[in-house]
Coordinates of C-alpha atoms and ligand atoms in Angstrom, one line a residue:
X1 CA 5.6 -15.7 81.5
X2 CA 6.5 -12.2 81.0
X3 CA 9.9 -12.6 79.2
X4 CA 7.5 -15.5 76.4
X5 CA 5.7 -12.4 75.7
X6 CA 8.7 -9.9 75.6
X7 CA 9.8 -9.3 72.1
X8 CA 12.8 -9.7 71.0
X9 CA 14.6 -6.0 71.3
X10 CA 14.6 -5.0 68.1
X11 CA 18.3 -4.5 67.4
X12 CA 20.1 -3.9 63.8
X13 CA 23.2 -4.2 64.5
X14 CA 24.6 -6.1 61.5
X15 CA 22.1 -3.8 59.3
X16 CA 24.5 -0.3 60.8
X17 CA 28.1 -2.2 60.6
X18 CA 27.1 -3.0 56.5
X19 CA 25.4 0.3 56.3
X20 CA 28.8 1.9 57.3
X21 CA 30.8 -0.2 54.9
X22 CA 28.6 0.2 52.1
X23 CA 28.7 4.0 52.5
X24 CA 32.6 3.8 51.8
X25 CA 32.2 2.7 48.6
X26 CA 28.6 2.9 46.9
X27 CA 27.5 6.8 46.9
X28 CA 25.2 7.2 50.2
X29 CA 25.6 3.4 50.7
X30 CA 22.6 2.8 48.2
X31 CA 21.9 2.1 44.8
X32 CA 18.7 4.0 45.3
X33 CA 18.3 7.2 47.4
X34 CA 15.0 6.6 49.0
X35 CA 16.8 3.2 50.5
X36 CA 18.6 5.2 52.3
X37 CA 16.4 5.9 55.2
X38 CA 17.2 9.7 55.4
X39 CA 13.6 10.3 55.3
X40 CA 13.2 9.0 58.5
X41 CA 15.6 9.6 60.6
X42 CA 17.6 6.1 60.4
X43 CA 20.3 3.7 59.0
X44 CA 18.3 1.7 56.8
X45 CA 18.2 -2.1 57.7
X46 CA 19.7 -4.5 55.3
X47 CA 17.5 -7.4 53.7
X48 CA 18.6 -10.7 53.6
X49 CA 15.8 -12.6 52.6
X50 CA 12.4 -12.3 51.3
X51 CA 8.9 -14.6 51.4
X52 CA 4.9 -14.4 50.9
X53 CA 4.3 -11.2 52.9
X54 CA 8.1 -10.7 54.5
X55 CA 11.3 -9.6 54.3
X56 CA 14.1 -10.2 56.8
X57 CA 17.1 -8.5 57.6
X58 CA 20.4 -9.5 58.3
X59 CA 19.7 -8.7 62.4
X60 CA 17.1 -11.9 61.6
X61 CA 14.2 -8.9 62.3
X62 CA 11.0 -10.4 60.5
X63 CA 9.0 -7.8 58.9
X64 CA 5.5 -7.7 57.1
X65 CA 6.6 -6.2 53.6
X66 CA 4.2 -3.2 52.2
X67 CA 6.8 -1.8 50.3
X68 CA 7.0 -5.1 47.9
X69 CA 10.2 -4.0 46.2
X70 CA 8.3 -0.4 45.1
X71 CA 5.5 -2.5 43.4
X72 CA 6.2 -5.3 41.2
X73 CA 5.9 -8.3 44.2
X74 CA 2.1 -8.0 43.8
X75 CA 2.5 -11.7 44.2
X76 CA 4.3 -11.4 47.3
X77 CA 8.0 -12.5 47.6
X78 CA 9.1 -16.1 46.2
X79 CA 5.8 -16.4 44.4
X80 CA 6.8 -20.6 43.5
X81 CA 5.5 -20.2 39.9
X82 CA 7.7 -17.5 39.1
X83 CA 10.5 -19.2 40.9
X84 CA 10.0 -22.1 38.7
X85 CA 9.6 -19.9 35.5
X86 CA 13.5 -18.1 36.4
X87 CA 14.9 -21.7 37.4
X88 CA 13.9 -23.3 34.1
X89 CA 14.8 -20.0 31.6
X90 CA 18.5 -20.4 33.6
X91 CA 18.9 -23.4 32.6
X92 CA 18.7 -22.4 28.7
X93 CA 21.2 -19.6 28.9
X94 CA 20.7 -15.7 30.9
X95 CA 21.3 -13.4 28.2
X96 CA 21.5 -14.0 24.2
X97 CA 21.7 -10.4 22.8
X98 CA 19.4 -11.6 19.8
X99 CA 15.4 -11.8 19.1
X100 CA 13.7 -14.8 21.1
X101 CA 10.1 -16.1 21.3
X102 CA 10.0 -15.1 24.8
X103 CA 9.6 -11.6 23.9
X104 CA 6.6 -12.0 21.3
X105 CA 4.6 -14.0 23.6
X106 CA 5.4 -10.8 26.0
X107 CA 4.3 -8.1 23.7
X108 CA 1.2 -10.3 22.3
X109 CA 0.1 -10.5 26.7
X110 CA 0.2 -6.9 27.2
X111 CA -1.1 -5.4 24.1
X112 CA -4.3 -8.3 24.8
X113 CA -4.1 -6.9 28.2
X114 CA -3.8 -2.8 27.4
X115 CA -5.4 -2.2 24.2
X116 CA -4.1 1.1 23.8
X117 CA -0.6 -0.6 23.5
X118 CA -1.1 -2.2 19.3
X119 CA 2.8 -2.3 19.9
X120 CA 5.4 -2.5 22.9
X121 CA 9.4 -2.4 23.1
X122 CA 10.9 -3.7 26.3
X123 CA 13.7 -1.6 27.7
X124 CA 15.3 -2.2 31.5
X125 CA 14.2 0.1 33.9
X126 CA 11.1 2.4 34.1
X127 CA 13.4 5.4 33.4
X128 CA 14.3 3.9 30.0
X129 CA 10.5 3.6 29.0
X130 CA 9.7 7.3 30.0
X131 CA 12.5 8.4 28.6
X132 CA 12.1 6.6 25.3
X133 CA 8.3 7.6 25.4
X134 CA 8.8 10.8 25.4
X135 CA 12.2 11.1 22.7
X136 CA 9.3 9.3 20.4
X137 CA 6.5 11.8 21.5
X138 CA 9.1 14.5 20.3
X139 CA 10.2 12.7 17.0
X140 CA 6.4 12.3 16.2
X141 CA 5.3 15.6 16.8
X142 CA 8.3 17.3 16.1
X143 CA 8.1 19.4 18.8
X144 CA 10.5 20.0 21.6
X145 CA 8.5 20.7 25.1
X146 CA 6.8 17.9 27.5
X147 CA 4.1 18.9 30.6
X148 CA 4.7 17.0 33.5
X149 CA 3.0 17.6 36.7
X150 CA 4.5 19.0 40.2
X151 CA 5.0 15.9 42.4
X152 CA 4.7 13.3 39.8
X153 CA 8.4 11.1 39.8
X154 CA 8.9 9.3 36.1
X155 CA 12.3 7.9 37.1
X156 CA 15.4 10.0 36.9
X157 CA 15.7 11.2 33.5
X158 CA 17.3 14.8 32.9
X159 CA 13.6 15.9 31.5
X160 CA 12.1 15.0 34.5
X161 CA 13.7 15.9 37.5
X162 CA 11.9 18.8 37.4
X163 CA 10.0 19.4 40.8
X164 CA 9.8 15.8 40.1
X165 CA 8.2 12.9 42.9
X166 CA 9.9 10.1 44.9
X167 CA 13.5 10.5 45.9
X168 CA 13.9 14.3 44.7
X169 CA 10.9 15.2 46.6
X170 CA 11.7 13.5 49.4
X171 CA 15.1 14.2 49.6
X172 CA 14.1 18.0 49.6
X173 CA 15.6 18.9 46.6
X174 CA 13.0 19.4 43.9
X175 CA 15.7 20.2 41.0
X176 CA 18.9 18.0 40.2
X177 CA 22.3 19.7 39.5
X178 CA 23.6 18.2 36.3
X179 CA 20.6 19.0 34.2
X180 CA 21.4 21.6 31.7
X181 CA 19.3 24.5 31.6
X182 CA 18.8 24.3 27.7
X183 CA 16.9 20.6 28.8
X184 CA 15.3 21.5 32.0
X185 CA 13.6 24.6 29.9
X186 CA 11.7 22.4 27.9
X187 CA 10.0 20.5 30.7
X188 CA 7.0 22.8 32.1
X189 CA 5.5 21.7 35.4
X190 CA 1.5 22.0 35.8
X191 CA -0.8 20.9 39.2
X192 CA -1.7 17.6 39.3
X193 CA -6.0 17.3 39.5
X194 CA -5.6 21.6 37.6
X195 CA -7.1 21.1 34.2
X196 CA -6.5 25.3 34.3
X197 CA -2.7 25.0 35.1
X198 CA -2.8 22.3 32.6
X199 CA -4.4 24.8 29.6
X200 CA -2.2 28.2 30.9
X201 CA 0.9 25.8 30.3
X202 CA -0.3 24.6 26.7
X203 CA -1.5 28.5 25.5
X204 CA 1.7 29.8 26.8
X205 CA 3.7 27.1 25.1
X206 CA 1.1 27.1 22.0
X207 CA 2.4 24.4 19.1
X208 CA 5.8 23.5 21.0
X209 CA 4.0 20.9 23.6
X210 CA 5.1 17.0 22.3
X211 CA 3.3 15.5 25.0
X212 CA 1.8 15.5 28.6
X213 CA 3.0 12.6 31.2
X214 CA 1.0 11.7 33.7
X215 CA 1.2 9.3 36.3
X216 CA -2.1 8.3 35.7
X217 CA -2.5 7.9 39.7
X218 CA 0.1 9.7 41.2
X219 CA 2.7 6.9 43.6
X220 CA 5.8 9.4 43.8
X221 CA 4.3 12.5 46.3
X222 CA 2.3 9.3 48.4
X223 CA -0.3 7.9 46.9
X224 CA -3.2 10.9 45.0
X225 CA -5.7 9.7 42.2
X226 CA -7.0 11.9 40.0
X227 CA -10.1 13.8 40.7
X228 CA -13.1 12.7 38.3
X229 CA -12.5 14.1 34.8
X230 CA -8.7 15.0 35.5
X231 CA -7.8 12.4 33.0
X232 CA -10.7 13.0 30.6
X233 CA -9.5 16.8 30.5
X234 CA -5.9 15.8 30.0
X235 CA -7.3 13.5 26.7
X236 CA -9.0 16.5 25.3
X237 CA -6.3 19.2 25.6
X238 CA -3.8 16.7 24.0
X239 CA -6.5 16.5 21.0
X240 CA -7.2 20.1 20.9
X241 CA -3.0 21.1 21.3
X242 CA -2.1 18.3 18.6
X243 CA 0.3 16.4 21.8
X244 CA 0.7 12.7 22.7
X245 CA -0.5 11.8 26.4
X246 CA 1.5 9.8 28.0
X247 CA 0.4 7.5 31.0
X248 CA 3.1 6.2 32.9
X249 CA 1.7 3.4 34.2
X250 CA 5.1 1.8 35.6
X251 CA 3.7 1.6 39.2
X252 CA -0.1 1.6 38.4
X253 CA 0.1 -1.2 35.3
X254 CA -1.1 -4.3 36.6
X255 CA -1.3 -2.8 39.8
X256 CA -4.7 -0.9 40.0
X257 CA -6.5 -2.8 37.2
X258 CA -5.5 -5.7 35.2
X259 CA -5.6 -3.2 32.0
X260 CA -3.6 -0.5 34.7
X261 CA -5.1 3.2 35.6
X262 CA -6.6 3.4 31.9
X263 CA -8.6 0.5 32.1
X264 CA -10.1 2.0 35.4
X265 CA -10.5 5.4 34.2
X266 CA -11.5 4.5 30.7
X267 CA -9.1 7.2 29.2
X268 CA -7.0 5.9 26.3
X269 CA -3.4 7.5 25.9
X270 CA -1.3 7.5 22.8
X271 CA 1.5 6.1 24.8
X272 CA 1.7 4.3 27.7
X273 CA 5.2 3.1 29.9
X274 CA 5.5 0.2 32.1
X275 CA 7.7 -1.1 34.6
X276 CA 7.9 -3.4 38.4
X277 CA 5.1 -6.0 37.6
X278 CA 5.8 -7.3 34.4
X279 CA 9.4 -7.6 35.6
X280 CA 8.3 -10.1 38.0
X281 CA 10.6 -8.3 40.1
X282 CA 13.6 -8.6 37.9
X283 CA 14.7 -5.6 36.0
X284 CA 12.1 -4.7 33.6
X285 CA 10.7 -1.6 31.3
X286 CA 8.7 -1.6 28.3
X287 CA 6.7 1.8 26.2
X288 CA 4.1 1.0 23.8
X289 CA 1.0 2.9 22.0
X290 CA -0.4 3.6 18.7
X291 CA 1.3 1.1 15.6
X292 CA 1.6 4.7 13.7
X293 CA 3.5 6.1 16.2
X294 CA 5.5 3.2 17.2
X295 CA 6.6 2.5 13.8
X296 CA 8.9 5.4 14.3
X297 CA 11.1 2.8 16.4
X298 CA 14.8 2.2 15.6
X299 CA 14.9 -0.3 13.2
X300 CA 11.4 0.3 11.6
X301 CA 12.0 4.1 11.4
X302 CA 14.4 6.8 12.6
X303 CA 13.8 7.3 16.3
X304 CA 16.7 5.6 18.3
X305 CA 16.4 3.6 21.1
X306 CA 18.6 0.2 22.1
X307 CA 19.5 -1.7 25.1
X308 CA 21.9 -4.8 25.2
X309 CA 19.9 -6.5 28.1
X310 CA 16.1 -5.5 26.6
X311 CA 14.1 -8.1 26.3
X312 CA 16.2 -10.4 29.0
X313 CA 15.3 -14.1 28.6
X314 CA 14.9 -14.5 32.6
X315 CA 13.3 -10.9 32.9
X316 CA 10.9 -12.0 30.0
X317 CA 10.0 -15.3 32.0
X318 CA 9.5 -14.0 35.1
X319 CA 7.2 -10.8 33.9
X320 CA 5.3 -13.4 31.4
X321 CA 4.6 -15.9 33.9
X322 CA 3.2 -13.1 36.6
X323 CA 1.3 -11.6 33.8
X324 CA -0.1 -14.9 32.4
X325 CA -1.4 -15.3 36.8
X326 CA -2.7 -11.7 37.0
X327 CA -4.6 -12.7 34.2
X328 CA -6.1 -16.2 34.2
X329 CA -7.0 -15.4 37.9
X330 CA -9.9 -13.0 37.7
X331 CA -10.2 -13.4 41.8
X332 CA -6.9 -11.6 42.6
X333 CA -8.4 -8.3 42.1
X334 CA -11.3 -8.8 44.5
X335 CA -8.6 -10.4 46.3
X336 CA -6.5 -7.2 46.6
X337 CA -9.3 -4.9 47.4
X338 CA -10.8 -6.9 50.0
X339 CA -7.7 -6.9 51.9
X340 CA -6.6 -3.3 50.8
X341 CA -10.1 -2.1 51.8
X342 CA -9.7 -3.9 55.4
X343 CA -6.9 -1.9 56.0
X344 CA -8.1 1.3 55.2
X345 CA -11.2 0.5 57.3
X346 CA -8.6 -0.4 60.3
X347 CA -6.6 2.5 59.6
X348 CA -9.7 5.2 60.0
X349 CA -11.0 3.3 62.5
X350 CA -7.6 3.8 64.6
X351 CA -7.6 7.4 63.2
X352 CA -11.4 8.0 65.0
X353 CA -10.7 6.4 68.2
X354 CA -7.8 8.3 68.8
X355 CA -9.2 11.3 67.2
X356 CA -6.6 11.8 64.5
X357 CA -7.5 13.7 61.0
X358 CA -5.0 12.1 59.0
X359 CA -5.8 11.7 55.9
X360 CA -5.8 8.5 53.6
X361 CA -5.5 7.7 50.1
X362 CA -5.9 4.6 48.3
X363 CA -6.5 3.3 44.8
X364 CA -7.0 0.0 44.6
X365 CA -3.6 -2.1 46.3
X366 CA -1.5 1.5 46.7
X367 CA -1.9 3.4 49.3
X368 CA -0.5 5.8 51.8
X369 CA -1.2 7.7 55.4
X370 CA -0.4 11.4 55.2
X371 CA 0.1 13.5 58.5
X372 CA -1.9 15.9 57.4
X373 CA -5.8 16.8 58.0
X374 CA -5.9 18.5 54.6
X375 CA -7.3 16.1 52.1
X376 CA -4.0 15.6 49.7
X377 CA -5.1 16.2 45.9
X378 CA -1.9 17.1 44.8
X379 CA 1.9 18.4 45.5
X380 CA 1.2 21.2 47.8
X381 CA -1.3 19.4 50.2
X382 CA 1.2 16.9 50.2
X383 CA 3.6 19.1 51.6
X384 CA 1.7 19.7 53.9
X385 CA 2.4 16.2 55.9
X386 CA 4.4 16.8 59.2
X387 CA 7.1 14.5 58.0
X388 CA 8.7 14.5 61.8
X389 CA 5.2 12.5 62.7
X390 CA 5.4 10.5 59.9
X391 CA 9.3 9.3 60.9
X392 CA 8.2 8.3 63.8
X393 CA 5.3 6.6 63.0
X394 CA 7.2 4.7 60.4
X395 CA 10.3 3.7 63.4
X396 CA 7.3 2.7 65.3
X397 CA 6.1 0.6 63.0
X398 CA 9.7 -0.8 62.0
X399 CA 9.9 -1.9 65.7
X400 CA 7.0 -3.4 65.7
X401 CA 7.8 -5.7 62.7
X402 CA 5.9 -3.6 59.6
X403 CA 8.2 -2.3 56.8
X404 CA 6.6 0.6 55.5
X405 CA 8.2 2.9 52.9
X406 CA 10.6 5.2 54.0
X407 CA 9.0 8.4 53.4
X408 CA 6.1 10.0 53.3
X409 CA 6.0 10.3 50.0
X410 CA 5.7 7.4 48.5
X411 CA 2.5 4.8 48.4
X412 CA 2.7 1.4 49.8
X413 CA 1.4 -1.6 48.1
X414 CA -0.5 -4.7 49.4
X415 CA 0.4 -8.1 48.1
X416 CA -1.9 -11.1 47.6
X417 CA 0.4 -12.6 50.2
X418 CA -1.0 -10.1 52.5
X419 CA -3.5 -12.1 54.5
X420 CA -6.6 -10.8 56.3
X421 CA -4.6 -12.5 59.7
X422 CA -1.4 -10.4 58.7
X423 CA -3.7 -7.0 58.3
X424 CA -5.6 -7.5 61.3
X425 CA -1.7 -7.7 62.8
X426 CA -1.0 -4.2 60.9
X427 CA -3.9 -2.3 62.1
X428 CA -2.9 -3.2 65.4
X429 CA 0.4 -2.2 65.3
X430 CA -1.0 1.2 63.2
X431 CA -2.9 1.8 66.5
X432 CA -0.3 1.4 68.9
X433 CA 2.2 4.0 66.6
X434 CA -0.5 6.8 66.1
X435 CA -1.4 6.6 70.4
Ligands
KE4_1 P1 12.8 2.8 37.6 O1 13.8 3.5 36.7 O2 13.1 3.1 39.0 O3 12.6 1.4 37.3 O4 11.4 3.5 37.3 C1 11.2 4.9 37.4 C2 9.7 5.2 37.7 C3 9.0 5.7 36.6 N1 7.7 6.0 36.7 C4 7.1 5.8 37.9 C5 5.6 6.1 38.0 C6 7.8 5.3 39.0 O5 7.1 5.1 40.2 C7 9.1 5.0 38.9 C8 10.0 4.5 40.1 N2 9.3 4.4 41.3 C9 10.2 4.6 42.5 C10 9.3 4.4 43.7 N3 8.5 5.5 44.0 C11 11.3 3.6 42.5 C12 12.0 3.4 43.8 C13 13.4 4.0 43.7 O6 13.6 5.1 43.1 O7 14.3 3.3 44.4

């Protein structure tokens, strides 16, 4: 009887022996730092194979998957229409270089879908979009300077990698070498939820801001909405300072609200980025916003931007059909809250009985646990989680068969895969890593 209800010790070998052969010839043994596991204290495991809820890796370790690919498997893994959509695009060809119909029926779904968006170009990665998005805020405006906020990650542009989010943050180095001084001087950093840092950094900087760029709910320091009227204030100083704001919405489109952050918030940007979801999980981007401002898009005006694979006949079908779900299915939603909400209640309830003042954050399907008691409204408080604690919480919770993200500071997401059995499994597990 007790060996049945032994589990399986948890063992990666296979995971280490490919983690050391990767590392001898891909830089850090990733094509993505955070994969790397540095955050917490580990050779990262190797996945194999994904479904529904779960990945496995190549030690045959089953996990329940909250990391979901860094947000576009809001689906869950293998999602069978999706499948079916890829399948039948292969068949027609994988890449034509040239204009298809795909790609209208694309930008037609999520200007119905964001409103704000009267036109969209796809690119291939979230760090295209933002940086397009904010080359056109400059060309618009014709100014030279961007606010971004302390904390906040919009992929790994030169402009941004300033005190930036994610991987920088948690890889401890808030600046990147490699950025040239004359570029990283016209990026100024404000506080995230600090209206007042917000204004010092547009007087100081009077008629040379092009644009703010917000994650409109911050993913990249863990998981932080804004405070009520953050976003409103941001809208106003961009009208009073003449600049564009900019949501990126490449974690929180489709994620948070069928119409993303803005819909939720009822704040309209001038331009909005995307990313993750309307990939369907294959490699995606897209910017949008105002026609008049759009219209300054290589070919239609003089602001370049290309990309050989944009627009991707398979990325387009996959993205499409998980938009066209998202939006015919007006249950998911509820769907994604009830279960998000049940583990959040789980979570606090762990937290009381054990007496633990960790705080949580969560907007809708993101969330994240900081080890910290201070409530986290922005990049300081986050740094205030004991990320020693939160390493092993997360090798805890590896063992026990959840795969978290590998950092503190980064927000997990909750798939409609994610069943109210499989939460129920998760609390428990939470419990058994915070005794
Ligand atoms: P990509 O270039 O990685 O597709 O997107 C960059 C990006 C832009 N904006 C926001 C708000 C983002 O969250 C991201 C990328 N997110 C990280 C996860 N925190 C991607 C994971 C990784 O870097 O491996």
């Amino acid at each position: 009887m007790q060996q049945r209800i032994l589990r399986r010790r948890f063992k990666s070998t296979k995971s280490n022996k490919l983690f050391t052969k990767a590392q001898t010839i891909i830089p850090g043994g990733v094509n993505s730092p955070v994969r790397a596991f540095k955050a917490v204290g580990r050779t990262p495991i190797f996945i194999k194979r994904a479904s529904a809820a779960y990945v496995w890796d190549e030690d045959r370790n089953k996990y329940i998957d909250y990391v979901g690919s860094w947000g576009p498997m809001i689906l869950g893994h293998t999602n069978p229409a999706i499948t079916k959509a890829i399948r039948s695009a292969l068949k027609r060809g994988t890449s034509f270089g040239a204009p298809t119909g795909l790609e209208i029926k694309m930008a037609e779904l999520i200007t119905k879908l964001i409103p704000s968006i009267e036109m969209v170009r796809m690119v291939n990665s979230g760090t295209e979009a933002t940086m397009s998005a904010i080359r056109l805020a400059r060309a618009y405006t014709g100014k030279d300077m961007i606010i971004k906020f302390e904390g906040c990650y919009h992929g790994h542009g030169d402009s941004f990698l300033i005190k930036a989010g994610s991987g920088a943050m948690t890889l401890g180095v808030p600046d990147s070498p490699g950025i040239p001084s004359t570029i990283a001087m016209n990026t100024v950093t404000a506080r995230f939820n600090d209206l007042t840092s917000v204004r010092t950094a547009m007087e100081r900087n009077k008629n040379q801001i092009a644009a703010i760029i917000v994650e409109p709910v911050a993913g990249n320091m863990g998981c932080v909405p804004p405070m009520d009227g953050f976003l409103q204030g941001l809208r106003s100083l961009c009208n009073e300072f003449k600049a564009l704001l900019i949501f990126d919405e490449v974690m929180t489109g489709f994620r948070v609200a069928l119409g993303g952050a803005q819909a939720l918030y009822g704040v309209r940007p001038d331009l909005t980025t995307l990313g993750k979801i309307i990939g369907g999980g294959l490699p995606v981007g897209a910017f949008g916003g105002k026609k008049e401002i759009m219209q300054m898009v290589a070919p239609a005006g003089p602001m370049y931007q290309a990309g050989t694979l944009s627009g991707n006949p398979l990325a387009m079908a996959a993205g499409l059909t998980m938009l066209r779900i998202l939006h015919a299915n007006k249950m998911i939603y509820k769907q994604l809250e009830q279960r998000s909400a049940q583990l959040e209640e789980g979570i606090r309830c762990n937290l009381n009985k054990l007496g633990l003042e960790h705080s949580f954050n969560r907007v809708g399907s993101m969330c994240t646990l900081f080890f910290t008691s201070k409530p986290v409204t922005d990049y300081d408080s986050a740094k205030t989680s004991d990320t020693a604690k939160f390493s092993t919480y997360f090798n805890s919770m590896l063992e026990q068969g959840i795969y978290l993200p590998p950092s503190q500071f980064e927000a997990a997401f909750i798939s409609t895969a994610h069943s109210e059995k499989i939460i129920e499994k998760t609390i428990k597990a939470n419990y058994k890593a915070l005794r």
